PDB file of C-alpha atoms in Angstrom:
ATOM      1  CA  MET A   1      53.095  58.553  49.891  1.00 47.00           C
ATOM      2  CA  ARG A   2      55.605  61.243  50.834  1.00 53.00           C
ATOM      3  CA  ASP A   3      57.430  63.267  48.194  1.00 59.00           C
ATOM      4  CA  GLY A   4      60.685  61.660  47.182  1.00 67.00           C
ATOM      5  CA  ILE A   5      59.578  58.170  48.145  1.00 66.00           C
ATOM      6  CA  LYS A   6      58.482  56.506  44.957  1.00 63.00           C
ATOM      7  CA  SER A   7      57.224  53.255  46.383  1.00 58.00           C
ATOM      8  CA  VAL A   8      57.101  51.152  49.492  1.00 64.00           C
ATOM      9  CA  GLN A   9      56.955  47.395  49.226  1.00 62.00           C
ATOM     10  CA  GLN A  10      56.392  45.491  52.410  1.00 64.00           C
ATOM     11  CA  GLU A  11      56.790  41.770  52.854  1.00 65.00           C
ATOM     12  CA  GLU A  12      56.449  39.737  56.000  1.00 68.00           C
ATOM     13  CA  ALA A  13      59.988  40.300  57.290  1.00 80.00           C
ATOM     14  CA  SER A  14      61.213  43.300  55.285  1.00 88.00           C
ATOM     15  CA  ALA A  15      60.225  46.532  53.603  1.00 91.00           C
ATOM     16  CA  THR A  16      61.782  48.299  50.638  1.00 93.00           C
ATOM     17  CA  LEU A  17      61.699  52.019  49.900  1.00 94.00           C
ATOM     18  CA  LEU A  18      62.535  53.395  46.468  1.00 95.00           C
ATOM     19  CA  LEU A  19      63.815  56.950  46.940  1.00 96.00           C
ATOM     20  CA  ASP A  20      64.243  59.792  44.473  1.00 96.00           C
ATOM     21  CA  GLU A  21      67.778  61.205  44.692  1.00 95.00           C
ATOM     22  CA  ASN A  22      66.469  64.612  43.638  1.00 95.00           C
ATOM     23  CA  ILE A  23      64.763  64.731  47.041  1.00 95.00           C
ATOM     24  CA  TYR A  24      67.002  62.614  49.297  1.00 97.00           C
ATOM     25  CA  CYS A  25      70.735  62.709  48.615  1.00 97.00           C
ATOM     26  CA  ARG A  26      72.936  59.648  49.088  1.00 96.00           C
ATOM     27  CA  GLU A  27      74.596  61.156  52.168  1.00 97.00           C
ATOM     28  CA  ALA A  28      71.264  61.728  53.948  1.00 97.00           C
ATOM     29  CA  VAL A  29      70.048  58.217  53.081  1.00 97.00           C
ATOM     30  CA  LEU A  30      73.250  56.663  54.428  1.00 97.00           C
ATOM     31  CA  LEU A  31      73.114  58.748  57.614  1.00 97.00           C
ATOM     32  CA  ALA A  32      69.475  57.803  58.229  1.00 96.00           C
ATOM     33  CA  SER A  33      70.251  54.158  57.491  1.00 96.00           C
ATOM     34  CA  ASP A  34      73.142  54.132  59.928  1.00 96.00           C
ATOM     35  CA  TRP A  35      70.897  55.631  62.606  1.00 95.00           C
ATOM     36  CA  PHE A  36      68.677  52.527  62.452  1.00 94.00           C
ATOM     37  CA  THR A  37      71.306  49.784  62.461  1.00 94.00           C
ATOM     38  CA  ASP A  38      70.827  49.154  66.176  1.00 91.00           C
ATOM     39  CA  ARG A  39      67.159  48.236  65.606  1.00 91.00           C
ATOM     40  CA  CYS A  40      67.064  46.600  62.189  1.00 93.00           C
ATOM     41  CA  TYR A  41      69.143  45.481  59.235  1.00 94.00           C
ATOM     42  CA  VAL A  42      69.389  48.136  56.542  1.00 96.00           C
ATOM     43  CA  SER A  43      70.821  47.861  53.051  1.00 96.00           C
ATOM     44  CA  VAL A  44      71.121  50.586  50.447  1.00 97.00           C
ATOM     45  CA  SER A  45      71.547  50.123  46.719  1.00 97.00           C
ATOM     46  CA  ARG A  46      71.144  52.114  43.508  1.00 96.00           C
ATOM     47  CA  PRO A  47      68.918  50.074  41.159  1.00 95.00           C
ATOM     48  CA  GLU A  48      68.983  52.815  38.514  1.00 95.00           C
ATOM     49  CA  PRO A  49      70.424  56.309  38.119  1.00 96.00           C
ATOM     50  CA  GLY A  50      68.632  58.841  40.302  1.00 95.00           C
ATOM     51  CA  LYS A  51      67.053  56.218  42.558  1.00 96.00           C
ATOM     52  CA  LEU A  52      68.169  54.721  45.860  1.00 97.00           C
ATOM     53  CA  MET A  53      66.622  51.578  47.247  1.00 96.00           C
ATOM     54  CA  VAL A  54      66.593  51.004  51.007  1.00 96.00           C
ATOM     55  CA  THR A  55      65.629  47.616  52.371  1.00 95.00           C
ATOM     56  CA  ILE A  56      64.777  47.364  56.054  1.00 94.00           C
ATOM     57  CA  LYS A  57      64.618  43.954  57.681  1.00 93.00           C
ATOM     58  CA  GLY A  58      63.706  43.202  61.274  1.00 89.00           C
ATOM     59  CA  THR A  59      66.374  41.706  63.514  1.00 87.00           C
ATOM     60  CA  THR A  60      63.814  39.255  64.890  1.00 83.00           C
ATOM     61  CA  SER A  61      60.615  37.724  63.567  1.00 79.00           C
ATOM     62  CA  SER A  62      58.634  39.875  66.008  1.00 79.00           C
ATOM     63  CA  THR A  63      60.053  43.205  64.782  1.00 81.00           C
ATOM     64  CA  GLU A  64      57.204  45.494  63.756  1.00 86.00           C
ATOM     65  CA  LEU A  65      58.158  47.166  60.495  1.00 87.00           C
ATOM     66  CA  GLU A  66      55.344  49.714  60.256  1.00 89.00           C
ATOM     67  CA  PRO A  67      56.599  51.944  63.112  1.00 90.00           C
ATOM     68  CA  LEU A  68      60.177  51.559  61.864  1.00 91.00           C
ATOM     69  CA  LEU A  69      59.177  52.706  58.380  1.00 92.00           C
ATOM     70  CA  GLY A  70      57.505  55.830  59.742  1.00 93.00           C
ATOM     71  CA  GLU A  71      60.499  56.647  61.918  1.00 95.00           C
ATOM     72  CA  PHE A  72      62.859  55.979  59.008  1.00 95.00           C
ATOM     73  CA  GLN A  73      60.935  58.345  56.738  1.00 95.00           C
ATOM     74  CA  ASN A  74      61.109  61.052  59.422  1.00 96.00           C
ATOM     75  CA  ALA A  75      64.841  60.380  59.825  1.00 96.00           C
ATOM     76  CA  LEU A  76      65.313  60.751  56.052  1.00 97.00           C
ATOM     77  CA  LEU A  77      63.740  64.185  56.177  1.00 96.00           C
ATOM     78  CA  ASP A  78      65.761  65.143  59.256  1.00 97.00           C
ATOM     79  CA  PHE A  79      69.100  64.099  57.767  1.00 97.00           C
ATOM     80  CA  GLN A  80      68.312  65.663  54.378  1.00 97.00           C
ATOM     81  CA  LEU A  81      67.672  68.989  56.115  1.00 97.00           C
ATOM     82  CA  ARG A  82      70.872  68.601  58.138  1.00 96.00           C
ATOM     83  CA  VAL A  83      72.858  68.013  54.943  1.00 96.00           C
ATOM     84  CA  GLU A  84      71.304  71.041  53.239  1.00 96.00           C
ATOM     85  CA  ILE A  85      71.793  73.321  56.260  1.00 96.00           C
ATOM     86  CA  GLY A  86      75.370  72.061  56.548  1.00 94.00           C
ATOM     87  CA  ARG A  87      76.043  73.014  52.932  1.00 93.00           C
ATOM     88  CA  GLU A  88      74.443  76.438  53.379  1.00 94.00           C
ATOM     89  CA  THR A  89      76.398  77.247  56.548  1.00 93.00           C
ATOM     90  CA  LYS A  90      79.719  75.615  55.621  1.00 91.00           C
ATOM     91  CA  GLN A  91      81.576  78.861  54.936  1.00 91.00           C
ATOM     92  CA  ILE A  92      80.517  80.572  58.128  1.00 91.00           C
ATOM     93  CA  ARG A  93      81.384  77.494  60.228  1.00 89.00           C
ATOM     94  CA  GLU A  94      84.821  77.343  58.607  1.00 89.00           C
ATOM     95  CA  LEU A  95      85.311  81.041  59.306  1.00 89.00           C
ATOM     96  CA  ILE A  96      84.288  80.643  62.962  1.00 88.00           C
ATOM     97  CA  VAL A  97      86.713  77.749  63.409  1.00 86.00           C
ATOM     98  CA  ALA A  98      89.502  79.666  61.648  1.00 84.00           C
ATOM     99  CA  LYS A  99      88.900  82.712  63.847  1.00 81.00           C
ATOM    100  CA  ALA A 100      88.937  80.568  66.983  1.00 80.00           C
ATOM    101  CA  PHE A 101      92.239  78.968  66.002  1.00 76.00           C
ATOM    102  CA  ALA A 102      93.698  82.332  64.943  1.00 74.00           C
ATOM    103  CA  GLU A 103      92.834  83.951  68.266  1.00 69.00           C
ATOM    104  CA  GLY A 104      94.598  81.105  70.043  1.00 65.00           C
ATOM    105  CA  ASP A 105      97.631  81.509  67.739  1.00 63.00           C
ATOM    106  CA  LEU A 106      97.120  77.961  66.511  1.00 61.00           C
ATOM    107  CA  LEU A 107      97.245  78.803  62.793  1.00 58.00           C
ATOM    108  CA  ASP A 108     100.361  79.522  60.777  1.00 60.00           C
ATOM    109  CA  ASP A 109      98.540  82.234  58.810  1.00 62.00           C
ATOM    110  CA  ALA A 110      95.918  84.619  60.132  1.00 59.00           C
ATOM    111  CA  PRO A 111      92.453  84.469  58.514  1.00 57.00           C
ATOM    112  CA  VAL A 112      91.994  86.837  55.598  1.00 63.00           C
ATOM    113  CA  ALA A 113      88.747  88.452  56.792  1.00 62.00           C
ATOM    114  CA  ASP A 114      88.399  91.114  59.469  1.00 66.00           C
ATOM    115  CA  TRP A 115      87.011  89.642  62.714  1.00 60.00           C
ATOM    116  CA  ARG A 116      84.552  92.533  62.972  1.00 67.00           C
ATOM    117  CA  ASP A 117      83.121  91.640  59.549  1.00 68.00           C
ATOM    118  CA  PRO A 118      83.293  87.820  59.406  1.00 61.00           C
ATOM    119  CA  VAL A 119      81.079  87.363  56.368  1.00 62.00           C
ATOM    120  CA  GLY A 120      82.416  90.301  54.350  1.00 63.00           C
ATOM    121  CA  VAL A 121      79.352  92.546  54.503  1.00 65.00           C
ATOM    122  CA  ARG A 122      81.402  95.756  54.642  1.00 63.00           C
ATOM    123  CA  LYS A 123      83.127  95.154  51.316  1.00 61.00           C
TER     124      LYS A 123
END
């Protein structure tokens, strides 16, 4: 069992994952779930604080759940990393966008930082 996934219950037509929110945030779980809606039915709930439950159900009786579960677990990891990297790089992305708009005279106010020192290293 992968870290963050507390249990997997599989029935004939559906599978349920119980996820630890300390490992997989709600945003990453929802993004991963949305990514699979073209191939299966996905529902997300919070059965208790700190836990998210994802139920995956095949769209047809012949849908193989085992490969979907593996892909879903990989997608969870992928989207969790995307969320974390997004948080870590938020300020620099905002600065890059602000600089781009400032150089095109599209902002009312110029950015505070010097363009030669965008992250404030020279302070």
